[in-house]
Amino acid sequence: MFGLSIGPWMSATIIMSVLGQLKAFGLNRQSQSRLGRIQLFLTLIIALLQAVVTVNQLPKLLIYNNLSQFYEVIMLIAGAFFGDVVV
């Protein structure tokens, strides 16, 4: 469940701070709650990408189908967000 750890959250934080320093997309004029939602959405996108790559690199078992891959991706994303809440 914690396969991705806080990696997606840290990546989103770094990207948001770089974009904020560049004053790109008007992020310096946004409220803190809106910036938090944008960061969570960015975390979701990064976690989704990392989870799909991670699941595709796992060894395939005999009883392995697309539904089990989907469940694994969901669990990895949930673990990334749980790690975000703990931090």
The first five atom37 places (N, CA, C, CB, O) and aatype in JSON, in Angstrom:
{
  "aatype": [12, 13, 7, 10, 15, 9, 7, 14, 17, 12, 15, 0, 16, 9, 9, 12, 15, 19, 10, 7, 5, 10, 11, 0, 13, 7, 10, 2, 1, 5, 15, 5, 15, 1, 10, 7, 1, 9, 5, 10, 13, 10, 16, 10, 9, 9, 0, 10, 10, 5, 0, 19, 19, 16, 19, 2, 5, 10, 14, 11, 10, 10, 9, 18, 2, 2, 10, 15, 5, 13, 18, 6, 19, 9, 12, 10, 9, 0, 7, 0, 13, 13, 7, 3, 19, 19, 19],
  "atom_mask": [
    [1, 1, 1, 1, 1],
    [1, 1, 1, 1, 1],
    [1, 1, 1, 0, 1],
    [1, 1, 1, 1, 1],
    [1, 1, 1, 1, 1],
    [1, 1, 1, 1, 1],
    [1, 1, 1, 0, 1],
    [1, 1, 1, 1, 1],
    [1, 1, 1, 1, 1],
    [1, 1, 1, 1, 1],
    [1, 1, 1, 1, 1],
    [1, 1, 1, 1, 1],
    [1, 1, 1, 1, 1],
    [1, 1, 1, 1, 1],
    [1, 1, 1, 1, 1],
    [1, 1, 1, 1, 1],
    [1, 1, 1, 1, 1],
    [1, 1, 1, 1, 1],
    [1, 1, 1, 1, 1],
    [1, 1, 1, 0, 1],
    [1, 1, 1, 1, 1],
    [1, 1, 1, 1, 1],
    [1, 1, 1, 1, 1],
    [1, 1, 1, 1, 1],
    [1, 1, 1, 1, 1],
    [1, 1, 1, 0, 1],
    [1, 1, 1, 1, 1],
    [1, 1, 1, 1, 1],
    [1, 1, 1, 1, 1],
    [1, 1, 1, 1, 1],
    [1, 1, 1, 1, 1],
    [1, 1, 1, 1, 1],
    [1, 1, 1, 1, 1],
    [1, 1, 1, 1, 1],
    [1, 1, 1, 1, 1],
    [1, 1, 1, 0, 1],
    [1, 1, 1, 1, 1],
    [1, 1, 1, 1, 1],
    [1, 1, 1, 1, 1],
    [1, 1, 1, 1, 1],
    [1, 1, 1, 1, 1],
    [1, 1, 1, 1, 1],
    [1, 1, 1, 1, 1],
    [1, 1, 1, 1, 1],
    [1, 1, 1, 1, 1],
    [1, 1, 1, 1, 1],
    [1, 1, 1, 1, 1],
    [1, 1, 1, 1, 1],
    [1, 1, 1, 1, 1],
    [1, 1, 1, 1, 1],
    [1, 1, 1, 1, 1],
    [1, 1, 1, 1, 1],
    [1, 1, 1, 1, 1],
    [1, 1, 1, 1, 1],
    [1, 1, 1, 1, 1],
    [1, 1, 1, 1, 1],
    [1, 1, 1, 1, 1],
    [1, 1, 1, 1, 1],
    [1, 1, 1, 1, 1],
    [1, 1, 1, 1, 1],
    [1, 1, 1, 1, 1],
    [1, 1, 1, 1, 1],
    [1, 1, 1, 1, 1],
    [1, 1, 1, 1, 1],
    [1, 1, 1, 1, 1],
    [1, 1, 1, 1, 1],
    [1, 1, 1, 1, 1],
    [1, 1, 1, 1, 1],
    [1, 1, 1, 1, 1],
    [1, 1, 1, 1, 1],
    [1, 1, 1, 1, 1],
    [1, 1, 1, 1, 1],
    [1, 1, 1, 1, 1],
    [1, 1, 1, 1, 1],
    [1, 1, 1, 1, 1],
    [1, 1, 1, 1, 1],
    [1, 1, 1, 1, 1],
    [1, 1, 1, 1, 1],
    [1, 1, 1, 0, 1],
    [1, 1, 1, 1, 1],
    [1, 1, 1, 1, 1],
    [1, 1, 1, 1, 1],
    [1, 1, 1, 0, 1],
    [1, 1, 1, 1, 1],
    [1, 1, 1, 1, 1],
    [1, 1, 1, 1, 1],
    [1, 1, 1, 1, 1]
  ],
  "atom_positions": [
    [[0.82, -1.19, 0.0], [0.0, 0.0, 0.0], [0.86, 1.26, 0.0], [-0.93, 0.0, 1.2], [0.48, 2.27, -0.59]],
    [[2.01, 1.21, 0.64], [2.86, 2.39, 0.73], [4.01, 2.31, -0.25], [3.39, 2.56, 2.15], [5.1, 2.82, 0.02]],
    [[3.77, 1.69, -1.39], [4.82, 1.5, -2.39], [5.34, 2.81, -2.96], [0.0, 0.0, 0.0], [6.52, 2.91, -3.28]],
    [[4.48, 3.8, -3.1], [4.9, 5.08, -3.67], [5.4, 6.04, -2.6], [3.77, 5.71, -4.43], [6.1, 7.0, -2.91]],
    [[5.04, 5.77, -1.36], [5.44, 6.59, -0.23], [5.0, 8.05, -0.45], [6.96, 6.52, -0.02], [3.9, 8.29, -0.93]],
    [[5.85, 9.0, -0.1], [5.48, 10.4, -0.25], [6.1, 11.0, -1.51], [5.91, 11.2, 0.97], [6.13, 12.23, -1.66]],
    [[6.59, 10.17, -2.4], [7.22, 10.64, -3.64], [6.33, 11.53, -4.47], [0.0, 0.0, 0.0], [6.77, 12.61, -4.86]],
    [[5.09, 11.12, -4.78], [4.22, 12.0, -5.58], [3.92, 13.34, -4.9], [2.92, 11.29, -5.89], [3.86, 14.38, -5.56]],
    [[3.74, 13.31, -3.6], [3.46, 14.54, -2.87], [4.67, 15.48, -2.91], [3.07, 14.23, -1.41], [4.52, 16.68, -3.11]],
    [[5.86, 14.92, -2.72], [7.08, 15.74, -2.75], [7.3, 16.31, -4.15], [8.3, 14.91, -2.32], [7.68, 17.47, -4.3]],
    [[7.06, 15.5, -5.17], [7.21, 15.98, -6.55], [6.24, 17.12, -6.83], [6.99, 14.84, -7.56], [6.62, 18.13, -7.43]],
    [[4.99, 16.97, -6.41], [3.99, 18.02, -6.61], [4.37, 19.29, -5.85], [2.6, 17.54, -6.17], [4.18, 20.39, -6.36]],
    [[4.9, 19.14, -4.66], [5.32, 20.29, -3.87], [6.44, 21.04, -4.56], [5.76, 19.85, -2.48], [6.44, 22.27, -4.6]],
    [[7.41, 20.31, -5.1], [8.53, 20.94, -5.79], [8.04, 21.65, -7.05], [9.6, 19.9, -6.15], [8.44, 22.79, -7.32]],
    [[7.18, 21.0, -7.82], [6.66, 21.61, -9.04], [5.87, 22.87, -8.72], [5.79, 20.6, -9.82], [6.02, 23.89, -9.39]],
    [[5.03, 22.8, -7.7], [4.23, 23.98, -7.32], [5.12, 25.13, -6.86], [3.24, 23.61, -6.2], [4.85, 26.28, -7.19]],
    [[6.17, 24.84, -6.1], [7.04, 25.92, -5.63], [7.83, 26.54, -6.79], [8.0, 25.41, -4.56], [8.05, 27.75, -6.81]],
    [[8.26, 25.71, -7.75], [8.95, 26.26, -8.91], [8.01, 27.13, -9.74], [9.53, 25.12, -9.79], [8.38, 28.23, -10.14]],
    [[6.8, 26.64, -9.98], [5.83, 27.43, -10.74], [5.46, 28.72, -10.0], [4.57, 26.6, -11.03], [5.22, 29.75, -10.63]],
    [[5.4, 28.65, -8.68], [5.1, 29.83, -7.88], [6.22, 30.87, -7.95], [0.0, 0.0, 0.0], [5.95, 32.07, -8.0]],
    [[7.47, 30.4, -7.96], [8.6, 31.32, -8.06], [8.68, 31.96, -9.43], [9.89, 30.58, -7.76], [9.11, 33.11, -9.57]],
    [[8.26, 31.21, -10.46], [8.29, 31.75, -11.82], [7.09, 32.65, -12.09], [8.33, 30.62, -12.84], [7.01, 33.3, -13.13]],
    [[6.17, 32.69, -11.15], [4.92, 33.45, -11.29], [4.15, 33.02, -12.54], [5.21, 34.96, -11.34], [3.48, 33.82, -13.19]],
    [[4.28, 31.75, -12.85], [3.59, 31.19, -14.01], [2.13, 30.9, -13.67], [4.3, 29.9, -14.51], [1.81, 30.56, -12.53]],
    [[1.28, 31.03, -14.63], [-0.13, 30.69, -14.5], [-0.84, 31.51, -13.42], [-0.28, 29.22, -14.2], [-1.95, 31.14, -13.01]],
    [[-0.25, 32.59, -12.96], [-0.89, 33.43, -11.95], [-1.04, 32.76, -10.6], [0.0, 0.0, 0.0], [-1.97, 33.08, -9.86]],
    [[-0.16, 31.83, -10.27], [-0.29, 31.1, -9.0], [-0.06, 32.0, -7.79], [0.68, 29.94, -8.95], [-0.54, 31.7, -6.7]],
    [[0.66, 33.1, -7.97], [0.91, 33.98, -6.84], [-0.34, 34.78, -6.44], [2.04, 34.94, -7.17], [-0.38, 35.38, -5.37]],
    [[-1.37, 34.77, -7.3], [-2.61, 35.49, -7.0], [-3.73, 34.56, -6.51], [-3.08, 36.24, -8.21], [-4.84, 35.03, -6.25]],
    [[-3.45, 33.28, -6.38], [-4.47, 32.31, -5.97], [-4.52, 32.2, -4.44], [-4.19, 30.92, -6.59], [-3.54, 32.48, -3.75]],
    [[-5.68, 31.8, -3.93], [-5.81, 31.61, -2.49], [-5.09, 30.32, -2.08], [-7.3, 31.56, -2.07], [-4.81, 29.46, -2.91]],
    [[-4.81, 30.2, -0.78], [-4.11, 29.02, -0.27], [-4.93, 27.75, -0.45], [-3.76, 29.21, 1.2], [-4.38, 26.7, -0.75]],
    [[-6.25, 27.85, -0.29], [-7.07, 26.65, -0.45], [-7.09, 26.19, -1.91], [-8.51, 26.91, 0.04], [-7.07, 24.99, -2.18]],
    [[-7.12, 27.14, -2.83], [-7.07, 26.76, -4.26], [-5.71, 26.16, -4.61], [-7.36, 28.0, -5.15], [-5.64, 25.19, -5.35]],
    [[-4.64, 26.73, -4.08], [-3.31, 26.17, -4.33], [-3.2, 24.76, -3.75], [-2.23, 27.07, -3.72], [-2.55, 23.89, -4.34]],
    [[-3.84, 24.53, -2.61], [-3.85, 23.19, -2.02], [-4.58, 22.19, -2.89], [0.0, 0.0, 0.0], [-4.13, 21.06, -3.04]],
    [[-5.71, 22.61, -3.46], [-6.45, 21.72, -4.37], [-5.66, 21.43, -5.64], [-7.8, 22.34, -4.74], [-5.66, 20.3, -6.14]],
    [[-4.98, 22.44, -6.17], [-4.15, 22.24, -7.35], [-3.02, 21.27, -7.05], [-3.59, 23.58, -7.86], [-2.71, 20.4, -7.86]],
    [[-2.42, 21.42, -5.87], [-1.32, 20.52, -5.49], [-1.83, 19.09, -5.31], [-0.65, 21.02, -4.2], [-1.14, 18.14, -5.69]],
    [[-3.01, 18.92, -4.73], [-3.57, 17.57, -4.57], [-3.89, 16.94, -5.92], [-4.83, 17.62, -3.71], [-3.68, 15.74, -6.11]],
    [[-4.4, 17.73, -6.86], [-4.67, 17.21, -8.2], [-3.37, 16.82, -8.89], [-5.43, 18.25, -9.04], [-3.31, 15.78, -9.55]],
    [[-2.35, 17.63, -8.75], [-1.05, 17.31, -9.33], [-0.47, 16.06, -8.68], [-0.08, 18.49, -9.16], [0.14, 15.23, -9.35]],
    [[-0.66, 15.92, -7.37], [-0.23, 14.71, -6.67], [-0.95, 13.49, -7.22], [-0.48, 14.84, -5.16], [-0.33, 12.44, -7.4]],
    [[-2.25, 13.61, -7.48], [-3.02, 12.5, -8.03], [-2.48, 12.09, -9.4], [-4.5, 12.89, -8.15], [-2.33, 10.9, -9.67]],
    [[-2.19, 13.04, -10.25], [-1.68, 12.74, -11.59], [-0.32, 12.04, -11.5], [-1.56, 14.02, -12.43], [-0.09, 11.04, -12.17]],
    [[0.57, 12.56, -10.67], [1.9, 11.97, -10.52], [1.79, 10.58, -9.91], [2.8, 12.85, -9.64], [2.47, 9.65, -10.36]],
    [[0.94, 10.41, -8.89], [0.75, 9.1, -8.27], [0.18, 8.1, -9.26], [-0.17, 9.22, -7.05], [0.58, 6.94, -9.27]],
    [[-0.76, 8.53, -10.09], [-1.34, 7.65, -11.1], [-0.27, 7.17, -12.07], [-2.46, 8.36, -11.85], [-0.19, 5.97, -12.36]],
    [[0.55, 8.08, -12.56], [1.61, 7.69, -13.48], [2.61, 6.73, -12.83], [2.34, 8.93, -13.99], [2.98, 5.73, -13.43]],
    [[3.03, 7.04, -11.61], [3.98, 6.19, -10.93], [3.38, 4.83, -10.59], [4.47, 6.86, -9.65], [4.07, 3.82, -10.67]],
    [[2.11, 4.79, -10.24], [1.46, 3.53, -9.89], [1.33, 2.63, -11.12], [0.07, 3.78, -9.29], [1.57, 1.43, -11.03]],
    [[0.97, 3.21, -12.26], [0.84, 2.4, -13.48], [2.19, 1.81, -13.87], [0.27, 3.25, -14.63], [2.27, 0.63, -14.23]],
    [[3.24, 2.61, -13.8], [4.57, 2.09, -14.13], [4.99, 1.02, -13.14], [5.6, 3.24, -14.15], [5.55, 0.0, -13.53]],
    [[4.74, 1.24, -11.87], [5.11, 0.26, -10.84], [4.38, -1.06, -11.04], [4.81, 0.81, -9.45], [4.99, -2.13, -10.96]],
    [[3.08, -1.0, -11.31], [2.29, -2.22, -11.5], [2.74, -2.97, -12.75], [0.79, -1.89, -11.6], [2.77, -4.2, -12.76]],
    [[3.1, -2.24, -13.79], [3.55, -2.9, -15.01], [4.91, -3.56, -14.85], [3.6, -1.91, -16.15], [5.26, -4.44, -15.63]],
    [[5.68, -3.15, -13.86], [6.99, -3.76, -13.62], [6.92, -4.94, -12.68], [7.93, -2.73, -13.08], [7.92, -5.66, -12.53]],
    [[5.78, -5.17, -12.04], [5.64, -6.3, -11.13], [5.65, -7.6, -11.91], [4.36, -6.17, -10.29], [5.17, -7.65, -13.04]],
    [[6.19, -8.67, -11.31], [6.13, -9.96, -12.02], [4.69, -10.44, -12.14], [6.98, -11.02, -11.29], [3.89, -10.29, -11.21]],
    [[4.38, -11.0, -13.27], [3.01, -11.47, -13.53], [2.79, -12.84, -12.9], [2.74, -11.52, -15.05], [3.61, -13.75, -13.06]],
    [[1.7, -12.97, -12.18], [1.33, -14.25, -11.56], [0.42, -15.02, -12.5], [0.64, -14.02, -10.19], [-0.01, -14.49, -13.52]],
    [[0.13, -16.27, -12.15], [-0.73, -17.07, -13.0], [-2.14, -16.51, -13.07], [-0.77, -18.51, -12.51], [-2.75, -16.45, -14.14]],
    [[-2.67, -16.09, -11.92], [-4.02, -15.51, -11.87], [-3.85, -14.01, -11.78], [-4.86, -16.08, -10.65], [-3.82, -13.44, -10.69]],
    [[-3.74, -13.38, -12.92], [-3.46, -11.95, -12.97], [-4.23, -11.36, -14.14], [-1.93, -11.68, -13.1], [-3.99, -11.73, -15.29]],
    [[-5.13, -10.46, -13.86], [-5.92, -9.86, -14.93], [-5.94, -8.34, -14.78], [-7.35, -10.43, -14.93], [-5.32, -7.79, -13.88]],
    [[-6.64, -7.69, -15.67], [-6.69, -6.23, -15.65], [-7.35, -5.69, -14.4], [-7.42, -5.72, -16.87], [-6.99, -4.61, -13.92]],
    [[-8.33, -6.42, -13.85], [-9.0, -5.96, -12.65], [-8.04, -5.95, -11.46], [-10.21, -6.84, -12.34], [-8.06, -5.02, -10.65]],
    [[-7.21, -6.97, -11.34], [-6.25, -6.99, -10.24], [-5.2, -5.89, -10.41], [-5.57, -8.37, -10.13], [-4.73, -5.32, -9.43]],
    [[-4.81, -5.59, -11.66], [-3.9, -4.48, -11.9], [-4.55, -3.16, -11.49], [-3.48, -4.44, -13.38], [-3.9, -2.3, -10.89]],
    [[-5.83, -3.01, -11.81], [-6.56, -1.8, -11.44], [-6.6, -1.64, -9.92], [-7.99, -1.84, -12.01], [-6.39, -0.54, -9.4]],
    [[-6.88, -2.74, -9.2], [-6.9, -2.68, -7.74], [-5.54, -2.3, -7.17], [-7.34, -4.03, -7.16], [-5.46, -1.54, -6.21]],
    [[-4.49, -2.81, -7.77], [-3.14, -2.48, -7.29], [-2.84, -1.0, -7.5], [-2.09, -3.34, -8.0], [-2.25, -0.36, -6.64]],
    [[-3.24, -0.47, -8.65], [-3.02, 0.95, -8.91], [-3.8, 1.8, -7.91], [-3.44, 1.31, -10.35], [-3.27, 2.78, -7.38]],
    [[-5.05, 1.44, -7.64], [-5.86, 2.18, -6.67], [-5.23, 2.13, -5.27], [-7.3, 1.62, -6.62], [-5.19, 3.14, -4.56]],
    [[-4.73, 0.97, -4.88], [-4.1, 0.84, -3.57], [-2.83, 1.68, -3.47], [-3.77, -0.63, -3.27], [-2.57, 2.3, -2.44]],
    [[-2.04, 1.71, -4.53], [-0.83, 2.53, -4.51], [-1.16, 4.01, -4.43], [0.02, 2.25, -5.76], [-0.5, 4.76, -3.71]],
    [[-2.18, 4.44, -5.16], [-2.59, 5.85, -5.1], [-3.13, 6.19, -3.71], [-3.66, 6.15, -6.17], [-2.83, 7.25, -3.16]],
    [[-3.92, 5.29, -3.15], [-4.45, 5.52, -1.8], [-3.31, 5.61, -0.78], [-5.42, 4.4, -1.39], [-3.35, 6.44, 0.12]],
    [[-2.32, 4.76, -0.93], [-1.16, 4.81, -0.03], [-0.39, 6.11, -0.17], [0.0, 0.0, 0.0], [0.11, 6.64, 0.82]],
    [[-0.3, 6.64, -1.4], [0.39, 7.91, -1.59], [-0.36, 9.03, -0.9], [0.54, 8.22, -3.09], [0.27, 9.91, -0.31]],
    [[-1.69, 9.03, -0.97], [-2.46, 10.08, -0.3], [-2.47, 9.89, 1.21], [-3.9, 10.09, -0.84], [-2.51, 10.87, 1.96]],
    [[-2.44, 8.65, 1.67], [-2.36, 8.42, 3.12], [-1.02, 8.9, 3.65], [-2.57, 6.93, 3.45], [-0.93, 9.47, 4.73]],
    [[0.03, 8.67, 2.87], [1.35, 9.18, 3.25], [1.37, 10.7, 3.28], [0.0, 0.0, 0.0], [2.07, 11.29, 4.1]],
    [[0.6, 11.33, 2.38], [0.49, 12.78, 2.35], [-0.19, 13.3, 3.62], [-0.29, 13.23, 1.12], [0.21, 14.34, 4.15]],
    [[-1.2, 12.59, 4.09], [-1.92, 13.02, 5.3], [-1.05, 12.85, 6.53], [-3.23, 12.23, 5.46], [-1.08, 13.68, 7.44]],
    [[-0.27, 11.78, 6.58], [0.59, 11.51, 7.75], [1.7, 12.54, 7.84], [1.2, 10.09, 7.67], [2.06, 12.97, 8.94]],
    [[2.26, 12.95, 6.7], [3.34, 13.92, 6.69], [2.76, 15.25, 7.05], [4.06, 13.97, 5.33], [3.49, 16.24, 7.11]]
  ]
}
